[in-house]
mmCIF file of C-alpha atoms in Angstrom:
data_model
loop_
_atom_site.group_PDB
_atom_site.id
_atom_site.type_symbol
_atom_site.label_atom_id
_atom_site.label_comp_id
_atom_site.label_asym_id
_atom_site.label_seq_id
_atom_site.Cartn_x
_atom_site.Cartn_y
_atom_site.Cartn_z
ATOM 1 C CA UNK A 1 0.000 0.000 0.000
ATOM 2 C CA UNK A 2 2.774 2.420 0.951
ATOM 3 C CA UNK A 3 4.653 1.586 -2.226
ATOM 4 C CA UNK A 4 1.553 2.215 -4.376
ATOM 5 C CA UNK A 5 0.969 5.541 -2.704
ATOM 6 C CA UNK A 6 4.593 6.558 -3.246
ATOM 7 C CA UNK A 7 4.440 5.526 -6.918
ATOM 8 C CA UNK A 8 1.209 7.479 -7.396
ATOM 9 C CA UNK A 9 2.766 10.566 -5.789
ATOM 10 C CA UNK A 10 5.851 10.394 -8.004
ATOM 11 C CA UNK A 11 3.795 9.888 -11.172
ATOM 12 C CA UNK A 12 1.474 12.757 -10.237
ATOM 13 C CA UNK A 13 4.427 15.068 -9.696
ATOM 14 C CA UNK A 14 5.923 14.101 -13.045
ATOM 15 C CA UNK A 15 2.627 14.643 -14.847
ATOM 16 C CA UNK A 16 2.076 18.022 -13.233
ATOM 17 C CA UNK A 17 5.623 19.193 -13.955
ATOM 18 C CA UNK A 18 5.214 18.026 -17.554
ATOM 19 C CA UNK A 19 2.024 20.083 -17.872
ATOM 20 C CA UNK A 20 3.839 23.119 -16.491
ATOM 21 C CA UNK A 21 6.763 22.507 -18.816
ATOM 22 C CA UNK A 22 4.388 22.562 -21.779
ATOM 23 C CA UNK A 23 2.817 25.813 -20.578
ATOM 24 C CA UNK A 24 6.337 27.190 -20.272
ATOM 25 C CA UNK A 25 7.086 26.021 -23.816
ATOM 26 C CA UNK A 26 3.949 27.799 -25.062
ATOM 27 C CA UNK A 27 5.150 30.981 -23.370
ATOM 28 C CA UNK A 28 8.689 30.574 -24.691
ATOM 29 C CA UNK A 29 7.464 30.100 -28.261
ATOM 30 C CA UNK A 30 5.223 33.189 -27.947
ATOM 31 C CA UNK A 31 1.960 31.207 -28.302
ATOM 32 C CA UNK A 32 0.514 32.988 -25.281
ATOM 33 C CA UNK A 33 0.706 36.341 -27.067
ATOM 34 C CA UNK A 34 -2.416 35.319 -29.001
ATOM 35 C CA UNK A 35 -3.854 32.403 -26.978
ATOM 36 C CA UNK A 36 -4.834 31.690 -23.386
ATOM 37 C CA UNK A 37 -5.898 28.428 -21.794
ATOM 38 C CA UNK A 38 -9.404 29.458 -20.761
ATOM 39 C CA UNK A 39 -10.330 32.608 -22.684
ATOM 40 C CA UNK A 40 -10.240 33.885 -26.246
ATOM 41 C CA UNK A 41 -7.596 36.511 -26.973
ATOM 42 C CA UNK A 42 -6.603 37.122 -30.593
ATOM 43 C CA UNK A 43 -6.937 33.389 -31.210
ATOM 44 C CA UNK A 44 -9.179 30.804 -29.574
ATOM 45 C CA UNK A 45 -8.779 29.565 -26.011
ATOM 46 C CA UNK A 46 -6.887 26.303 -25.801
ATOM 47 C CA UNK A 47 -9.823 24.660 -24.006
ATOM 48 C CA UNK A 48 -12.039 25.589 -26.977
ATOM 49 C CA UNK A 49 -9.518 24.097 -29.407
ATOM 50 C CA UNK A 50 -9.447 20.908 -27.328
ATOM 51 C CA UNK A 51 -13.259 20.740 -27.326
ATOM 52 C CA UNK A 52 -13.513 21.329 -31.092
ATOM 53 C CA UNK A 53 -10.992 18.602 -31.943
ATOM 54 C CA UNK A 54 -11.975 16.100 -29.215
ATOM 55 C CA UNK A 55 -12.249 12.582 -30.581
ATOM 56 C CA UNK A 56 -10.758 13.404 -33.990
ATOM 57 C CA UNK A 57 -8.033 10.883 -34.760
ATOM 58 C CA UNK A 58 -6.185 13.233 -37.098
ATOM 59 C CA UNK A 59 -6.417 16.294 -34.820
ATOM 60 C CA UNK A 60 -2.791 16.226 -33.708
ATOM 61 C CA UNK A 61 -1.446 16.129 -37.256
ATOM 62 C CA UNK A 62 -3.817 18.886 -38.433
ATOM 63 C CA UNK A 63 -2.919 21.159 -35.553
ATOM 64 C CA UNK A 64 0.830 20.541 -35.816
ATOM 65 C CA UNK A 65 0.609 21.665 -39.450
ATOM 66 C CA UNK A 66 -1.314 24.801 -38.407
ATOM 67 C CA UNK A 67 1.215 25.629 -35.714
ATOM 68 C CA UNK A 68 4.095 25.334 -38.135
ATOM 69 C CA UNK A 69 2.577 26.692 -41.364
ATOM 70 C CA UNK A 70 -0.203 28.932 -40.062
ATOM 71 C CA UNK A 71 -3.808 28.845 -41.121
ATOM 72 C CA UNK A 72 -6.984 30.850 -41.565
ATOM 73 C CA UNK A 73 -10.732 30.550 -41.483
ATOM 74 C CA UNK A 74 -11.169 27.908 -38.796
ATOM 75 C CA UNK A 75 -11.744 30.427 -35.977
ATOM 76 C CA UNK A 76 -12.744 33.609 -37.781
ATOM 77 C CA UNK A 77 -11.146 36.263 -39.923
ATOM 78 C CA UNK A 78 -7.821 36.651 -38.092
ATOM 79 C CA UNK A 79 -5.213 34.289 -39.602
ATOM 80 C CA UNK A 80 -2.702 32.374 -37.517
ATOM 81 C CA UNK A 81 0.806 33.124 -38.762
ATOM 82 C CA UNK A 82 3.402 30.451 -39.398
ATOM 83 C CA UNK A 83 5.739 29.750 -36.492
ATOM 84 C CA UNK A 84 9.193 28.986 -37.911
ATOM 85 C CA UNK A 85 10.713 29.194 -34.414
ATOM 86 C CA UNK A 86 8.795 26.027 -33.420
ATOM 87 C CA UNK A 87 10.335 22.681 -34.356
ATOM 88 C CA UNK A 88 8.119 19.795 -35.389
ATOM 89 C CA UNK A 89 8.858 18.001 -32.106
ATOM 90 C CA UNK A 90 7.943 21.117 -30.132
ATOM 91 C CA UNK A 91 4.754 21.508 -32.178
ATOM 92 C CA UNK A 92 3.737 17.937 -31.286
ATOM 93 C CA UNK A 93 4.429 18.632 -27.604
ATOM 94 C CA UNK A 94 2.418 21.859 -27.691
ATOM 95 C CA UNK A 95 -0.510 20.322 -29.566
ATOM 96 C CA UNK A 96 -0.709 17.359 -27.185
ATOM 97 C CA UNK A 97 -0.792 19.827 -24.300
ATOM 98 C CA UNK A 98 -3.473 21.963 -25.995
ATOM 99 C CA UNK A 99 -5.645 18.924 -26.724
ATOM 100 C CA UNK A 100 -5.435 17.911 -23.051
ATOM 101 C CA UNK A 101 -6.947 21.200 -21.838
ATOM 102 C CA UNK A 102 -10.430 21.046 -20.323
#
């Protein structure tokens, strides 16, 4: 029982630090200049993106492409610019984090 509790505590800490690391990555890559987790800024809230793409098997690939190449029309008239400072691996990390928002 003690061992299970310790394992759960360690895994919880790792998961929470990973979530914070991804928020830090979003800040470092300037994503938070246009997006917020819970409210619309220039672009949609991350929780709204997660809700829109929930259950779509190809969501991660679609969103990684939008992060890297930009896009328009999905959320209104304001286009999302390309983000050449974001690597493909970073884009996957960011998109996974965005899709996990509730």
